[in-house]
Amino acid sequence: MKNLPRAASRTAAGLLAVAAAAVAIVSAAQDDRRPPRPIRPPAAGSSSPRSGAAGVSLPPRPFPSYRFLRPLNPLTDALLPDMPAYLSHHGSAPTAVAMLMAYHSLHGFPELMPGDVTVQGPLIDDIIASPGHYLDYSLPLDEPPDLLPDKSEGPPEDCHTDDSLADFLCTSRSAFGNFYGDTLSVDIKAGIEKYLKWVGGYRVITTPNRCQNVAWWTIRNEIISGRPMIFLVDPEGRGNADLYVTVAGLRSEGGVSFYGCHTTRDRELRWFELRPVQEGREWGVNTIYTVVITQAVFPPLEASIVRVVNDYFFFREEINRLSWKPNPSNKTPIVRTKILRKPLGSPDSAFAIVAELDASQAQFDDRGLSSSDRFVYRLTSVDESGHESPPATVTN
Amino acid sequence: MSAPGARATGRAAAVLAFAALFAAAAPAMDLTAGLMLGPRTLRDPALKAVYGSGTVYCPYVLLPVGRFFFLGGGYEAGFSRSGLIGIYREPAVLKVFGGEMFAGLKVRFNPLILYGRAGIGRFTYRQTVESPVAGDYPVDGSKWALSLAGGARVELTERLFLSGELKWVPLKVSPYDIPVDLGGMRYLFGVGYTFSL
């Protein structure tokens, strides 16, 4: 019995040694699974620290290199493999948006970009930033801290008509405080919408979100849904995001999430850690723009209204007979025509649905009216995805 | 007195007058009863186009008053016509029925009796339409109307006779400010019997 404590202590020591060895083995294995840290390039000196700047004047910097130990896992990772890759053409924002548009033009929205979008030829360059844009807003070429006035500060009639992504995104316009190649982050949403309106036939919902407000699965869901995104990132880790990239992939390894993007600085797909922008943290993400493009839905054509009297001998029913034609511009199947009405002279808030008809119908009788009833009607088309067109309006 | 009050008083006076005449005739103790039926037309061409002509049947009783006059009362029913109405061709039914009291003059040319009569009747009209808007405009009303008729009676025996009659009721109604002519001719044939009480 006296030797028992000693034997127990020896047993305990042995167990501790085994446990320590096991911990060491597990730790080593975890080190193997953990992705190698990026090879940090030396800090560069000159670049625009301004938020939203395009950063086209940045000197070439080596990208951080990650050695992934396993291939993409389809259960957790996502990648759009056929994303066209463009080099920056007078600004990262129009170039990144052009890549996004090019991807969609290859996947069901062919009119978004002209020509062969897989190769960045002159046609693509002109869509990114037209010669008119370069002459009116890029020149004189300027960089911080000396902002040089361009034509955006003169009368609008002296400028060319907007005809490129850089025009719609207000890139390089000194009147907006932009240096050459810069685009303000607040102009991305409106710029994309203007471009889609200029192209015609499509509608877009662009949603900007701070990186820290976007869940990992949201980004993954966008990518597996075939929707690349625009990220505003901070390549130099100054705490100021100044480069727009087109994001086409998301992967996780060793508990770390990475986004895959085309940076407009080369044509490779580059992977960076997905984390919010912070000083000293290279390629941190400031803003995530999700972009959902759908076919535009157009309202019925030639909507008209005729007053009809239905005679029941003892009383008469007044009817507003509405008729219309389906809009041939609709490229998605229209499943319903929605009809709303309000009394003539009442506010728009008084509009109420009176009928939802099958798309095969092109006439509706609003029955049971009295001779003094006067109404304003709105007719909208609804496609199979539930998207509703702007209204066509007819009045008694 | 208001106009509706005057009309009610007039109706009451007419009923009392008929009652007095019946009472005066009671000692004669002869009562004729009969049943007539036949087609009934609609005067309004639009109504006629939808509902067409119908058939009515008219039971009646007569009480002779002296040698040349008679009083009576009857009921007219059976007119129920279906049609498709309005621009949507919705199913509809029109019914007209009512009772009447009358007084008449008769002239005998054995075995033929010619007669003419006039009276007033309370006629009910009802139109039902299978329409989503018809519920807002129910058509179910009644109206007093004149009744004019003339005919002939052929006595087959001392008490049994056959009769033929033309009757016209000018019935115009307007339940919703739209006048509708429900009047029309009745071409009636029937049989009757005179009871001695």
Tab-separated table of N, CA, C and O in Angstrom, chain A residues 42-96:
chain	number	residue	atom	x	y	z
A	42	PRO	N	7.140	43.267	-50.265
A	42	PRO	CA	7.619	44.451	-49.556
A	42	PRO	C	6.660	45.608	-49.768
A	42	PRO	O	6.018	45.724	-50.814
A	43	ALA	N	6.536	46.465	-48.750
A	43	ALA	CA	5.611	47.588	-48.829
A	43	ALA	C	6.002	48.522	-49.954
A	43	ALA	O	7.171	48.836	-50.136
A	44	ALA	N	5.031	48.938	-50.700
A	44	ALA	CA	5.304	49.856	-51.800
A	44	ALA	C	5.038	51.277	-51.342
A	44	ALA	O	4.297	51.512	-50.405
A	45	GLY	N	5.575	52.202	-52.060
A	45	GLY	CA	5.476	53.581	-51.637
A	45	GLY	C	4.332	54.338	-52.233
A	45	GLY	O	3.512	54.897	-51.526
A	46	SER	N	4.223	54.377	-53.520
A	46	SER	CA	3.278	55.300	-54.140
A	46	SER	C	2.009	54.594	-54.576
A	46	SER	O	2.034	53.665	-55.348
A	47	SER	N	0.916	55.030	-54.046
A	47	SER	CA	-0.399	54.633	-54.551
A	47	SER	C	-1.417	55.573	-53.938
A	47	SER	O	-1.150	56.222	-52.940
A	48	SER	N	-2.567	55.621	-54.552
A	48	SER	CA	-3.584	56.525	-54.049
A	48	SER	C	-4.202	55.960	-52.781
A	48	SER	O	-4.699	54.839	-52.779
A	49	PRO	N	-4.194	56.687	-51.700
A	49	PRO	CA	-4.804	56.183	-50.477
A	49	PRO	C	-6.294	56.473	-50.414
A	49	PRO	O	-6.948	56.129	-49.453
A	50	ARG	N	-6.818	57.105	-51.415
A	50	ARG	CA	-8.200	57.544	-51.325
A	50	ARG	C	-9.160	56.369	-51.475
A	50	ARG	O	-8.993	55.501	-52.310
A	51	SER	N	-10.167	56.408	-50.667
A	51	SER	CA	-11.176	55.361	-50.760
A	51	SER	C	-11.912	55.489	-52.084
A	51	SER	O	-12.307	56.578	-52.484
A	52	GLY	N	-12.083	54.371	-52.735
A	52	GLY	CA	-12.823	54.378	-53.979
A	52	GLY	C	-11.974	54.677	-55.179
A	52	GLY	O	-12.434	54.641	-56.301
A	53	ALA	N	-10.712	54.968	-54.985
A	53	ALA	CA	-9.871	55.267	-56.138
A	53	ALA	C	-9.578	53.992	-56.900
A	53	ALA	O	-9.618	52.900	-56.357
A	54	ALA	N	-9.301	54.143	-58.163
A	54	ALA	CA	-9.100	52.987	-58.997
A	54	ALA	C	-7.729	52.375	-58.809
A	54	ALA	O	-7.542	51.185	-58.970
A	55	GLY	N	-6.768	53.159	-58.499
A	55	GLY	CA	-5.449	52.627	-58.244
A	55	GLY	C	-4.723	52.183	-59.482
A	55	GLY	O	-3.865	51.308	-59.413
A	56	VAL	N	-5.080	52.748	-60.624
A	56	VAL	CA	-4.424	52.314	-61.849
A	56	VAL	C	-2.981	52.745	-61.896
A	56	VAL	O	-2.187	52.193	-62.649
A	57	SER	N	-2.633	53.720	-61.095
A	57	SER	CA	-1.255	54.183	-61.149
A	57	SER	C	-0.353	53.415	-60.188
A	57	SER	O	0.797	53.752	-60.013
A	58	LEU	N	-0.922	52.374	-59.554
A	58	LEU	CA	-0.107	51.608	-58.613
A	58	LEU	C	1.038	50.929	-59.350
A	58	LEU	O	0.843	50.407	-60.451
A	59	PRO	N	2.173	50.883	-58.769
A	59	PRO	CA	3.251	50.102	-59.368
A	59	PRO	C	2.926	48.624	-59.214
A	59	PRO	O	2.213	48.240	-58.289
A	60	PRO	N	3.401	47.814	-60.094
A	60	PRO	CA	3.139	46.380	-59.976
A	60	PRO	C	3.664	45.844	-58.649
A	60	PRO	O	4.771	46.190	-58.240
A	61	ARG	N	2.859	45.076	-57.994
A	61	ARG	CA	3.271	44.486	-56.731
A	61	ARG	C	3.051	42.987	-56.825
A	61	ARG	O	2.105	42.541	-57.465
A	62	PRO	N	3.893	42.219	-56.205
A	62	PRO	CA	3.638	40.778	-56.214
A	62	PRO	C	2.392	40.459	-55.405
A	62	PRO	O	2.101	41.127	-54.412
A	63	PHE	N	1.663	39.486	-55.891
A	63	PHE	CA	0.467	39.078	-55.174
A	63	PHE	C	0.848	38.096	-54.072
A	63	PHE	O	1.808	37.343	-54.219
A	64	PRO	N	0.124	38.100	-52.979
A	64	PRO	CA	0.377	37.069	-51.970
A	64	PRO	C	0.077	35.695	-52.557
A	64	PRO	O	-0.825	35.547	-53.379
A	65	SER	N	0.869	34.759	-52.171
A	65	SER	CA	0.736	33.425	-52.753
A	65	SER	C	0.287	32.447	-51.685
A	65	SER	O	0.858	32.397	-50.598
A	66	TYR	N	-0.777	31.728	-51.994
A	66	TYR	CA	-1.278	30.719	-51.064
A	66	TYR	C	-1.107	29.351	-51.708
A	66	TYR	O	-1.344	29.185	-52.901
A	67	ARG	N	-0.676	28.414	-50.888
A	67	ARG	CA	-0.553	27.041	-51.371
A	67	ARG	C	-1.700	26.255	-50.738
A	67	ARG	O	-1.679	25.972	-49.537
A	68	PHE	N	-2.721	25.988	-51.571
A	68	PHE	CA	-3.870	25.250	-51.047
A	68	PHE	C	-3.575	23.766	-51.105
A	68	PHE	O	-3.030	23.264	-52.093
A	69	LEU	N	-3.933	23.084	-50.017
A	69	LEU	CA	-3.572	21.685	-49.883
A	69	LEU	C	-4.585	20.750	-50.529
A	69	LEU	O	-4.303	19.587	-50.739
A	70	ARG	N	-5.742	21.258	-50.787
A	70	ARG	CA	-6.753	20.380	-51.376
A	70	ARG	C	-7.479	21.123	-52.486
A	70	ARG	O	-7.508	22.365	-52.499
A	71	PRO	N	-8.064	20.364	-53.423
A	71	PRO	CA	-8.817	21.030	-54.500
A	71	PRO	C	-10.103	21.619	-53.948
A	71	PRO	O	-10.465	21.394	-52.792
A	72	LEU	N	-10.757	22.363	-54.812
A	72	LEU	CA	-12.022	22.971	-54.397
A	72	LEU	C	-13.020	21.898	-53.982
A	72	LEU	O	-13.182	20.887	-54.668
A	73	ASN	N	-13.662	22.142	-52.871
A	73	ASN	CA	-14.682	21.212	-52.372
A	73	ASN	C	-16.050	21.742	-52.809
A	73	ASN	O	-16.466	22.817	-52.365
A	74	PRO	N	-16.719	21.002	-53.666
A	74	PRO	CA	-18.006	21.534	-54.161
A	74	PRO	C	-19.042	21.729	-53.069
A	74	PRO	O	-20.011	22.453	-53.263
A	75	LEU	N	-18.856	21.091	-51.932
A	75	LEU	CA	-19.838	21.265	-50.859
A	75	LEU	C	-19.652	22.591	-50.130
A	75	LEU	O	-20.603	23.139	-49.567
A	76	THR	N	-18.432	23.079	-50.115
A	76	THR	CA	-18.193	24.301	-49.342
A	76	THR	C	-17.652	25.439	-50.196
A	76	THR	O	-17.766	26.607	-49.811
A	77	ASP	N	-17.057	25.111	-51.339
A	77	ASP	CA	-16.413	26.135	-52.158
A	77	ASP	C	-17.226	26.394	-53.420
A	77	ASP	O	-18.119	25.623	-53.767
A	78	ALA	N	-16.898	27.478	-54.108
A	78	ALA	CA	-17.610	27.805	-55.347
A	78	ALA	C	-16.687	28.599	-56.241
A	78	ALA	O	-15.857	29.392	-55.757
A	79	LEU	N	-16.842	28.364	-57.547
A	79	LEU	CA	-15.975	29.068	-58.496
A	79	LEU	C	-16.698	29.181	-59.829
A	79	LEU	O	-17.339	28.235	-60.285
A	80	LEU	N	-16.600	30.369	-60.433
A	80	LEU	CA	-17.083	30.565	-61.800
A	80	LEU	C	-15.865	30.467	-62.704
A	80	LEU	O	-15.065	31.409	-62.790
A	81	PRO	N	-15.682	29.346	-63.381
A	81	PRO	CA	-14.400	29.106	-64.052
A	81	PRO	C	-14.211	29.893	-65.337
A	81	PRO	O	-13.085	30.120	-65.758
A	82	ASP	N	-15.306	30.280	-65.987
A	82	ASP	CA	-15.158	30.887	-67.312
A	82	ASP	C	-15.360	32.405	-67.276
A	82	ASP	O	-15.901	32.989	-68.207
A	83	MET	N	-14.921	33.004	-66.218
A	83	MET	CA	-15.025	34.469	-66.112
A	83	MET	C	-13.985	35.123	-67.035
A	83	MET	O	-12.793	34.867	-66.910
A	84	PRO	N	-14.403	35.968	-67.978
A	84	PRO	CA	-13.424	36.689	-68.791
A	84	PRO	C	-12.563	37.592	-67.900
A	84	PRO	O	-13.057	38.182	-66.941
A	85	ALA	N	-11.294	37.654	-68.205
A	85	ALA	CA	-10.361	38.453	-67.393
A	85	ALA	C	-9.825	39.608	-68.240
A	85	ALA	O	-9.305	39.396	-69.335
A	86	TYR	N	-10.009	40.814	-67.736
A	86	TYR	CA	-9.550	42.006	-68.462
A	86	TYR	C	-8.502	42.740	-67.628
A	86	TYR	O	-8.524	42.699	-66.387
A	87	LEU	N	-7.658	43.447	-68.355
A	87	LEU	CA	-6.712	44.350	-67.691
A	87	LEU	C	-7.348	45.730	-67.565
A	87	LEU	O	-8.162	46.132	-68.406
A	88	SER	N	-6.956	46.432	-66.533
A	88	SER	CA	-7.555	47.742	-66.282
A	88	SER	C	-7.402	48.643	-67.502
A	88	SER	O	-6.321	48.769	-68.084
A	89	HIS	N	-8.521	49.274	-67.866
A	89	HIS	CA	-8.521	50.205	-68.989
A	89	HIS	C	-9.095	51.525	-68.481
A	89	HIS	O	-10.300	51.700	-68.397
A	90	HIS	N	-8.250	52.414	-68.072
A	90	HIS	CA	-8.628	53.731	-67.539
A	90	HIS	C	-9.485	53.627	-66.281
A	90	HIS	O	-10.385	54.453	-66.075
A	91	GLY	N	-9.240	52.615	-65.475
A	91	GLY	CA	-9.946	52.540	-64.197
A	91	GLY	C	-10.316	51.114	-63.844
A	91	GLY	O	-10.751	50.353	-64.711
A	92	SER	N	-10.137	50.767	-62.575
A	92	SER	CA	-10.458	49.393	-62.165
A	92	SER	C	-11.965	49.177	-62.080
A	92	SER	O	-12.450	48.075	-62.336
A	93	ALA	N	-12.708	50.220	-61.701
A	93	ALA	CA	-14.155	50.026	-61.529
A	93	ALA	C	-14.836	49.673	-62.849
A	93	ALA	O	-15.545	48.656	-62.926
A	94	PRO	N	-14.649	50.479	-63.917
A	94	PRO	CA	-15.306	50.079	-65.167
A	94	PRO	C	-14.792	48.750	-65.697
A	94	PRO	O	-15.553	47.985	-66.299
A	95	THR	N	-13.537	48.447	-65.456
A	95	THR	CA	-12.992	47.176	-65.940
A	95	THR	C	-13.610	46.005	-65.166
A	95	THR	O	-13.998	44.989	-65.746
A	96	ALA	N	-13.713	46.160	-63.852
A	96	ALA	CA	-14.299	45.084	-63.037
A	96	ALA	C	-15.766	44.878	-63.392
A	96	ALA	O	-16.241	43.738	-63.513
